[in-house]
Coordinates of C-alpha atoms in Angstrom, one line a residue:
M1 CA 11.5 3.8 0.6
I2 CA 8.7 1.6 1.6
I3 CA 10.1 -2.0 1.5
S4 CA 7.1 -4.2 3.6
N5 CA 3.5 -3.5 4.9
S6 CA 5.2 -2.9 8.4
K7 CA 3.7 -0.2 9.9
I8 CA 7.1 0.6 12.1
V9 CA 10.0 3.3 11.1
Q10 CA 13.7 3.4 13.0
V11 CA 15.2 6.1 13.6
C12 CA 18.7 6.3 14.1
N13 CA 21.1 8.8 15.3
V14 CA 18.7 10.5 18.0
S15 CA 20.8 13.0 20.9
T16 CA 21.5 11.6 23.9
S17 CA 20.1 14.2 25.8
C18 CA 16.4 13.6 23.6
Q19 CA 13.6 11.9 25.5
K20 CA 10.8 9.9 24.3
D21 CA 8.1 12.1 25.0
Q22 CA 10.4 14.8 23.0
L23 CA 10.3 12.4 19.8
K24 CA 7.0 11.6 19.8
S25 CA 6.3 15.0 19.6
L26 CA 8.4 15.6 16.8
F27 CA 6.6 13.1 14.7
S28 CA 3.4 12.6 16.1
C29 CA 2.6 15.5 13.9
I30 CA 2.6 13.1 10.9
G31 CA 0.0 10.7 11.9
M32 CA -1.3 8.8 15.0
I33 CA 1.2 6.7 17.5
K34 CA 0.3 3.4 18.6
E35 CA 3.5 2.9 20.3
I36 CA 6.8 4.0 20.9
Q37 CA 10.6 3.4 22.1
L38 CA 13.5 4.8 22.5
Y39 CA 17.0 3.0 24.0
P40 CA 18.5 3.1 25.1
D41 CA 17.3 5.2 28.3
S42 CA 19.0 7.4 31.0
D43 CA 20.2 4.6 33.1
T44 CA 22.0 2.2 30.9
L45 CA 23.3 5.5 28.7
T46 CA 27.4 4.9 28.3
S47 CA 29.8 7.4 27.3
T48 CA 30.8 5.1 24.7
I49 CA 27.1 5.7 22.7
N50 CA 26.7 8.5 20.8
G51 CA 23.7 8.3 19.8
K52 CA 20.3 6.9 21.0
V53 CA 18.1 5.0 18.1
G54 CA 13.9 5.4 18.2
Y55 CA 11.1 3.2 17.3
I56 CA 8.1 4.6 16.2
K57 CA 4.9 2.5 15.3
F58 CA 2.3 4.2 13.3
D59 CA -1.8 4.0 13.5
R60 CA -1.5 3.7 9.4
I61 CA 1.1 2.6 6.7
D62 CA 0.8 6.3 4.7
S63 CA 1.8 7.4 7.9
V64 CA 5.4 5.7 7.4
H65 CA 5.5 7.5 3.7
G66 CA 5.5 11.1 5.3
A67 CA 8.4 10.1 8.8
L68 CA 10.5 8.7 5.9
N69 CA 10.8 12.3 4.5
M70 CA 12.2 13.1 7.9
N71 CA 15.5 11.4 7.2
N72 CA 18.2 14.1 7.4
T73 CA 15.9 16.4 9.8
I74 CA 18.3 18.4 12.3
F75 CA 16.9 17.2 15.7
I76 CA 18.3 19.0 18.7
D77 CA 21.6 18.1 17.5
K78 CA 22.4 15.7 15.1
P79 CA 20.6 14.4 11.2
L80 CA 17.9 11.6 11.5
I81 CA 18.5 8.6 9.9
V82 CA 14.8 7.5 9.4
S83 CA 14.1 3.8 7.8
Q84 CA 11.2 1.0 7.7
V85 CA 11.3 -2.1 9.7
F86 CA 10.9 -5.2 7.4
E87 CA 9.0 -7.1 10.5
N88 CA 5.5 -5.2 12.2
N89 CA 7.0 -6.3 15.8
M90 CA 8.9 -3.1 18.1
P91 CA 12.3 -4.1 18.4
D92 CA 13.7 -5.0 22.3
E93 CA 16.9 -3.1 23.5
T94 CA 19.0 -5.9 22.9
D95 CA 18.1 -5.5 19.4
A96 CA 18.0 -2.1 18.9
I97 CA 21.7 -1.5 21.1
I98 CA 23.3 -2.4 18.3
Y99 CA 22.3 0.7 16.6
C100 CA 23.7 2.8 19.0
A101 CA 27.5 2.8 18.1
P102 CA 29.2 5.6 17.5
L103 CA 29.0 7.6 14.5
N104 CA 31.1 9.7 12.0
P105 CA 32.1 12.7 14.5
N106 CA 32.6 15.4 11.3
I107 CA 29.1 13.4 9.9
T108 CA 26.8 17.3 9.8
L109 CA 24.0 15.7 6.9
L110 CA 23.8 12.8 5.1
S111 CA 24.6 12.7 1.6
G112 CA 21.3 13.7 -0.2
G113 CA 19.8 15.9 2.1
P114 CA 18.7 19.6 2.5
T115 CA 21.3 22.2 1.9
W116 CA 21.8 26.4 3.2
P117 CA 20.7 28.5 0.4
S118 CA 23.6 30.2 -1.4
T119 CA 22.1 33.3 -1.0
V120 CA 22.8 33.1 2.9
I121 CA 25.9 34.8 4.2
N122 CA 27.6 34.1 7.4
R123 CA 30.6 37.1 8.2
L124 CA 32.4 37.5 11.9
V125 CA 31.5 40.6 13.3
G126 CA 32.6 42.9 16.6
Q127 CA 36.8 43.1 17.6
P128 CA 38.8 40.0 19.8
P129 CA 37.3 38.9 22.2
N130 CA 34.0 39.7 22.0
T131 CA 33.3 37.9 18.3
F132 CA 30.3 36.7 16.9
I133 CA 28.6 35.5 13.6
E134 CA 26.0 37.2 11.6
T135 CA 24.0 35.3 9.9
I136 CA 22.2 37.4 6.5
D137 CA 19.6 36.2 4.7
P138 CA 17.8 37.9 2.3
E139 CA 14.7 36.7 2.7
L140 CA 13.9 37.6 6.1
T141 CA 15.1 40.4 5.3
G142 CA 12.6 41.2 2.0
R143 CA 10.1 40.0 4.8
N144 CA 10.6 42.6 7.7
L145 CA 11.2 39.6 10.3
P146 CA 13.8 39.5 13.1
P147 CA 17.4 38.0 11.8
Y148 CA 18.9 34.5 12.7
P149 CA 19.8 35.3 16.4
L150 CA 23.8 36.0 16.9
L151 CA 26.3 33.2 17.8
S152 CA 30.1 33.0 19.4
G153 CA 33.0 34.0 17.5
T154 CA 34.7 31.1 18.7
L155 CA 32.2 28.4 17.5
D156 CA 33.6 25.5 14.4
I157 CA 33.1 26.9 12.0
S158 CA 31.8 23.5 10.4
K159 CA 29.5 23.5 13.3
F160 CA 27.4 27.1 12.0
E161 CA 25.0 25.5 9.5
E162 CA 24.0 23.1 12.2
I163 CA 23.1 24.6 14.5
R164 CA 21.3 27.6 12.1
R165 CA 18.9 23.9 11.0
T166 CA 18.5 22.8 14.3
T167 CA 15.0 21.7 15.6
F168 CA 14.6 22.1 19.5
S169 CA 11.7 20.5 21.3
D170 CA 11.1 23.1 24.5
R171 CA 9.3 25.6 25.1
G172 CA 11.6 27.7 22.7
M173 CA 9.3 26.8 20.1
K174 CA 6.5 28.6 20.9
N175 CA 8.5 31.6 21.3
D176 CA 9.6 31.1 17.8
M177 CA 6.5 30.5 16.6
K178 CA 5.9 34.7 17.1
T179 CA 7.8 35.2 13.9
L180 CA 6.3 32.0 11.9
V181 CA 5.0 33.7 8.8
I182 CA 0.9 32.4 8.5
R183 CA -1.6 33.3 5.5
C184 CA -5.3 33.6 6.6
F185 CA -8.1 31.0 5.7
L186 CA -10.5 33.6 5.2
C187 CA -8.8 36.2 3.0
H188 CA -5.4 36.8 1.8
W189 CA -3.8 38.5 3.9
C190 CA -0.2 37.4 5.3
G191 CA 2.1 38.6 8.3
L192 CA 3.7 37.5 11.4
F193 CA 1.8 34.6 13.9
K194 CA 1.8 36.9 16.3
N195 CA -0.6 39.7 14.6
Y196 CA -3.0 37.3 13.9
Q197 CA -5.2 37.0 16.2
N198 CA -5.7 40.9 15.8
H199 CA -5.9 41.0 12.0
L200 CA -9.0 37.7 12.8
T201 CA -10.6 40.4 15.8
K202 CA -10.5 43.7 13.2
N203 CA -11.4 42.1 9.8
H204 CA -13.5 38.8 10.6
S205 CA -16.7 37.9 12.0
N206 CA -16.2 34.9 12.7
P207 CA -16.7 31.6 15.4
F208 CA -12.8 31.7 15.7
T209 CA -12.3 35.5 16.6
N210 CA -12.5 34.7 20.1
Q211 CA -10.6 31.1 19.7
S212 CA -6.5 31.8 20.6
N213 CA -3.7 31.7 17.4
N214 CA -3.1 28.0 18.0
S215 CA -6.6 26.8 17.7
N216 CA -7.2 29.0 14.0
V217 CA -4.2 27.2 13.1
A218 CA -5.4 23.6 14.5
F219 CA -8.6 24.2 13.0
Q220 CA -6.8 24.2 10.0
L221 CA -4.7 21.7 9.6
R222 CA -7.6 19.7 11.0
S223 CA -10.1 20.6 8.0
S224 CA -6.8 20.1 5.5
I225 CA -6.7 16.8 7.1
G226 CA -10.1 15.9 7.0
K227 CA -10.2 16.9 3.5
F228 CA -7.7 14.6 2.7
Y229 CA -9.1 11.3 4.2
E230 CA -12.1 12.2 3.2
N231 CA -10.8 12.7 -0.6
S232 CA -8.4 9.3 0.3
K233 CA -11.4 7.1 1.6
N234 CA -13.5 8.5 -1.9
V235 CA -10.3 7.6 -4.0
K236 CA -10.6 3.8 -2.2
I237 CA -14.3 3.5 -3.3
L238 CA -13.7 4.8 -7.1
T239 CA -10.6 2.5 -6.8
T240 CA -12.7 -0.5 -5.1
N241 CA -15.8 -0.1 -8.5
I242 CA -13.1 0.8 -11.0
E243 CA -11.7 -3.2 -10.1
Q244 CA -15.3 -4.1 -10.4
I245 CA -16.1 -2.9 -13.7
L246 CA -12.7 -4.2 -15.4
S247 CA -13.5 -7.7 -14.0
Q248 CA -16.8 -7.7 -14.8
T249 CA -16.5 -5.7 -18.5
S250 CA -19.0 -7.5 -20.6
R251 CA -22.0 -9.1 -19.0
D252 CA -22.4 -10.9 -22.2
Q253 CA -19.0 -12.1 -22.3
L254 CA -18.6 -13.3 -18.2
S255 CA -20.2 -14.8 -15.3
I256 CA -23.1 -17.1 -17.8
E257 CA -24.5 -19.4 -16.9
E258 CA -23.7 -22.6 -19.2
K259 CA -26.6 -23.7 -21.7
S260 CA -27.6 -27.4 -21.4
P261 CA -25.6 -29.1 -19.3
P262 CA -24.7 -33.2 -19.0
G263 CA -27.0 -35.5 -16.9
K264 CA -23.6 -36.5 -15.5
L265 CA -20.6 -36.0 -14.5
F266 CA -17.8 -36.7 -16.6
Q267 CA -14.5 -36.7 -15.6
Q268 CA -11.1 -36.5 -17.3
K269 CA -9.0 -39.4 -16.0
Q270 CA -5.6 -38.8 -14.4
D271 CA -3.6 -39.2 -11.7
F272 CA -4.3 -36.2 -9.1
I273 CA -3.8 -35.0 -5.3
V274 CA -7.2 -33.5 -4.9
P275 CA -6.7 -30.0 -4.0
C276 CA -7.7 -28.4 -0.5
N277 CA -6.4 -24.3 -0.7
G278 CA -9.2 -23.1 -3.7
I279 CA -6.1 -23.6 -6.8
L280 CA -6.7 -26.0 -9.2
L281 CA -3.4 -26.2 -11.5
W282 CA -5.4 -28.8 -14.4
K283 CA -3.0 -30.3 -17.1
I284 CA -5.6 -31.3 -20.0
D285 CA -3.4 -34.1 -21.6
N286 CA -4.4 -35.1 -25.7
I287 CA -5.5 -31.5 -26.6
K288 CA -5.3 -32.1 -30.2
N289 CA -7.9 -34.8 -30.1
Q290 CA -10.1 -33.0 -28.0
L291 CA -9.7 -30.1 -30.9
N292 CA -10.8 -32.0 -33.3
D293 CA -14.0 -33.1 -31.9
M294 CA -16.1 -30.4 -31.9
R295 CA -18.8 -31.9 -29.5
S296 CA -16.0 -32.2 -26.2
M297 CA -16.8 -31.4 -23.1
I298 CA -13.7 -31.9 -20.7
T299 CA -14.3 -31.7 -16.8
S300 CA -11.5 -31.2 -14.5
P301 CA -10.6 -33.4 -11.5
S302 CA -12.9 -31.5 -8.3
F303 CA -11.1 -29.6 -5.8
Y304 CA -12.2 -27.7 -2.5
T305 CA -11.7 -24.4 -1.2
S306 CA -10.3 -25.9 1.7
P307 CA -10.7 -28.6 3.2
D308 CA -13.9 -28.7 4.9
G309 CA -14.8 -25.9 2.3
Y310 CA -16.7 -25.7 -1.2
K311 CA -16.2 -28.5 -3.1
M312 CA -16.2 -27.4 -7.1
C313 CA -15.2 -28.4 -10.7
V314 CA -14.3 -27.0 -13.8
R315 CA -16.2 -28.0 -16.7
L316 CA -14.1 -26.6 -20.2
Y317 CA -16.7 -26.5 -23.6
V318 CA -13.8 -27.1 -26.5
N319 CA -16.4 -25.8 -29.6
G320 CA -18.2 -23.7 -27.0
N321 CA -21.3 -22.8 -24.9
G322 CA -24.2 -20.7 -25.2
I323 CA -23.5 -17.3 -27.0
G324 CA -19.8 -18.3 -27.7
Q325 CA -21.0 -21.8 -29.7
S326 CA -18.8 -22.5 -33.1
T327 CA -16.3 -19.5 -32.1
H328 CA -15.1 -19.6 -28.9
V329 CA -13.9 -22.0 -26.2
S330 CA -16.0 -21.9 -23.3
I331 CA -15.3 -22.1 -19.5
F332 CA -17.1 -22.9 -16.2
I333 CA -17.0 -23.2 -12.9
V334 CA -19.5 -25.6 -11.4
L335 CA -20.5 -26.4 -7.6
M336 CA -21.0 -29.7 -6.7
R337 CA -22.5 -31.6 -3.5
G338 CA -19.8 -31.2 -1.1
N339 CA -20.1 -33.0 2.3
Y340 CA -19.8 -29.8 4.7
D341 CA -23.0 -28.0 2.7
A342 CA -24.7 -28.4 5.8
I343 CA -22.2 -26.0 7.6
L344 CA -21.2 -23.7 4.7
D345 CA -22.5 -19.7 4.0
W346 CA -24.4 -19.7 1.2
P347 CA -24.9 -18.3 -1.4
F348 CA -21.3 -19.0 -2.8
D349 CA -19.5 -15.8 -2.5
F350 CA -16.5 -15.7 -3.9
Q351 CA -13.7 -14.4 -7.1
V352 CA -13.3 -16.8 -9.7
I353 CA -9.9 -16.4 -11.8
F354 CA -9.0 -18.7 -15.3
C355 CA -5.6 -18.8 -17.1
L356 CA -5.0 -20.8 -20.4
Y357 CA -1.1 -20.2 -19.5
D358 CA 1.3 -19.2 -22.7
L359 CA 3.8 -22.0 -22.3
T360 CA 6.2 -20.1 -23.9
N361 CA 8.2 -16.9 -22.5
Q362 CA 6.1 -15.0 -23.5
N363 CA 3.3 -14.9 -21.0
N364 CA 0.9 -14.0 -22.9
H365 CA -1.5 -15.9 -20.7
I366 CA -5.4 -15.8 -21.0
I367 CA -6.5 -14.1 -18.3
E368 CA -10.6 -13.6 -17.2
S369 CA -12.4 -13.2 -13.7
F370 CA -15.9 -12.6 -12.3
Q371 CA -17.3 -12.4 -8.9
S372 CA -20.0 -15.1 -8.4
D373 CA -23.8 -13.5 -8.6
T374 CA -24.6 -14.2 -5.4
K375 CA -28.7 -14.1 -7.1
S376 CA -27.8 -16.9 -9.5
I377 CA -28.9 -20.4 -9.2
S378 CA -25.4 -21.7 -10.0
F379 CA -24.2 -20.4 -7.3
Q380 CA -27.0 -21.7 -4.2
K381 CA -26.2 -24.9 -2.2
P382 CA -26.3 -27.4 -4.9
Q383 CA -29.5 -29.7 -4.6
T384 CA -28.7 -32.7 -7.2
E385 CA -25.0 -34.3 -7.7
M386 CA -24.0 -30.1 -8.6
N387 CA -25.4 -27.2 -10.3
N388 CA -25.3 -25.9 -13.8
G389 CA -21.7 -24.3 -14.5
C390 CA -21.1 -20.2 -14.5
G391 CA -18.7 -18.6 -16.0
I392 CA -17.0 -17.7 -19.5
S393 CA -19.0 -18.3 -22.6
K394 CA -16.2 -16.5 -25.2
F395 CA -12.8 -17.2 -22.8
I396 CA -10.7 -18.0 -25.9
P397 CA -11.3 -17.7 -29.9
I398 CA -11.7 -21.3 -31.7
S399 CA -9.3 -20.2 -34.5
V400 CA -6.2 -19.4 -31.6
I401 CA -6.2 -22.2 -30.3
Q402 CA -6.5 -24.2 -33.2
Q403 CA -3.7 -22.4 -35.3
D404 CA -0.7 -24.8 -35.2
N405 CA 2.4 -24.0 -33.1
N406 CA 0.3 -21.7 -31.6
S407 CA 1.4 -20.9 -27.5
Y408 CA -1.0 -22.4 -25.4
I409 CA -0.3 -25.7 -26.3
C410 CA 3.0 -28.2 -26.1
D411 CA 3.3 -31.5 -26.9
N412 CA -0.3 -32.3 -26.9
F413 CA -1.3 -31.0 -23.8
T414 CA -2.0 -27.9 -21.9
Y415 CA -2.5 -26.3 -18.3
I416 CA -5.6 -24.4 -16.7
K417 CA -5.0 -22.7 -13.8
V418 CA -8.5 -22.1 -11.7
I419 CA -8.2 -19.6 -8.5
I420 CA -11.0 -18.8 -5.9
R421 CA -10.7 -15.9 -3.8
K422 CA -12.8 -14.4 -1.1
N423 CA -10.7 -11.6 -1.0
P424 CA -10.4 -10.7 -4.9
I425 CA -7.0 -9.9 -6.6
P426 CA -7.3 -6.2 -8.3
T427 CA -7.9 -7.8 -12.3
C428 CA -4.7 -5.2 -13.1
I429 CA -1.8 -7.7 -10.7
L430 CA -3.5 -10.6 -11.8
P431 CA -0.7 -11.0 -15.1
Y432 CA 1.7 -10.6 -12.2
V433 CA 0.4 -13.2 -9.9
M434 CA -0.3 -16.1 -13.0
N435 CA 3.6 -15.4 -13.0
I436 CA 4.4 -16.5 -9.3
D437 CA 5.7 -19.8 -9.2
P438 CA 3.7 -22.9 -9.0
A439 CA 6.1 -24.6 -7.0
L440 CA 6.8 -22.2 -4.4
P441 CA 4.9 -23.1 -0.9
M442 CA 1.4 -22.0 -0.9
H443 CA 2.8 -19.9 2.1
I444 CA 5.0 -18.0 0.1
Q445 CA 3.1 -17.3 -2.6
E446 CA 0.1 -15.5 -0.8
E447 CA 2.3 -13.6 0.6
M448 CA 3.9 -12.6 -2.9
I449 CA 0.1 -11.5 -3.5
E450 CA -0.8 -9.8 -0.6
T451 CA 2.2 -7.7 -1.1
A452 CA 1.4 -6.8 -4.3
I453 CA -2.7 -5.7 -3.4
Q454 CA -0.9 -4.0 -1.1
K455 CA 0.9 -1.9 -3.4
H456 CA -2.1 -1.1 -5.8
K457 CA -3.9 0.0 -2.8
L458 CA -1.6 2.5 -1.9
R459 CA -0.5 3.3 -5.3
P460 CA -4.3 5.7 -6.1
L461 CA -3.3 8.0 -2.0
K462 CA -0.7 10.0 -4.0
L463 CA -2.6 12.7 -2.8
T464 CA -1.1 16.8 -1.9
L465 CA -1.8 18.2 1.7
T466 CA -1.7 22.1 1.3
L467 CA -1.8 23.7 4.7
K468 CA -2.7 28.1 3.9
S469 CA 0.5 29.0 5.8
S470 CA 4.3 29.1 5.6
S471 CA 7.5 28.7 7.8
I472 CA 11.0 30.4 7.0

């Protein structure tokens, strides 16, 4: 299970005879490996240690998914225990050695691991002292493939199944590949790997005929992986486009320039510490009286995207503005002249998020967002005290906010939260973001948001990679 954004996996219960290159060879088929460590090394290995522990850092987070599927795989003489490392830092030997303690000597396969097919029969053949364990697999027989090699009759009966499943990363693997069943990617032929080259030479005149069997299999793998990443890229592009569409569903409603803005700035009087992190939590007092005055226009205190960043405020029209006039409450972001405008990048290019809080436990917040239009005059460098506002003319119906006992007004005040983001938040996780406890330190809130964004990015990449070959 993925628990963080770390690209490092821990591999416990590794055979004491395993070398770093062998472990790397096993996991390199999953994805590009940036770094690998195996503890303890041969110089510090003692008889009290029953298994080594390895750490593998992949180039991509999605490779971690594949690595976790290696859990319970028998490698050399032990089932591997694969898990994700929470932190994205490679542990040193001092931290890793605690995972090298002896395990239960009776362990074969972990709970939930693969099981031996019920159709496979193991029996004792021969006469003492020359007895052997024979394994009969109907699938091998049906394919006219060689049977499993005989095992010694003196072998502990509880160990032979584990040995049958064992993967050996050595030269013998090349010999075993001769019995690999492979499907031709140019026709419907299916047969042994060792006969594949003859099939290509005899039936297909193509650029791959003069290459080795390994090259043809590698071509299939590279081709499939290439298509996988191409499809993944297309999915990411499609997801980005969908998010942009969702966040700008109606140009008639979102990112509309303010009509007839006031000639000067009117700010609500209140005790206020100026935010310098791009987040404004605005408490509006005496809101019922404001609603009764249908000409009312309320301006928030100013705030900044950073201590040396863009200066802005929020303007709220109780009776609407522009296309929301008399039907909706309208809300606009207003860029103001700041002390650091001369060294800032223009035009202003950020995501703007508005949220009117539901003050009950229903969490039915009113949330709208848009990406600033860099061609709009509203987001150019201010030449006067403030620019025209730009935002949402139809933020919330007036009829909803004027209802008695509505969920957005409590004790004659309401809360509006404004978030300015350089890296946009996907629309679908905005409700989660608005439910994060504002009392948490900002770095904790940001970590929670980034974790949610990463989970959202991973969700659409559930593509299946299918190779046109099979093994027994």
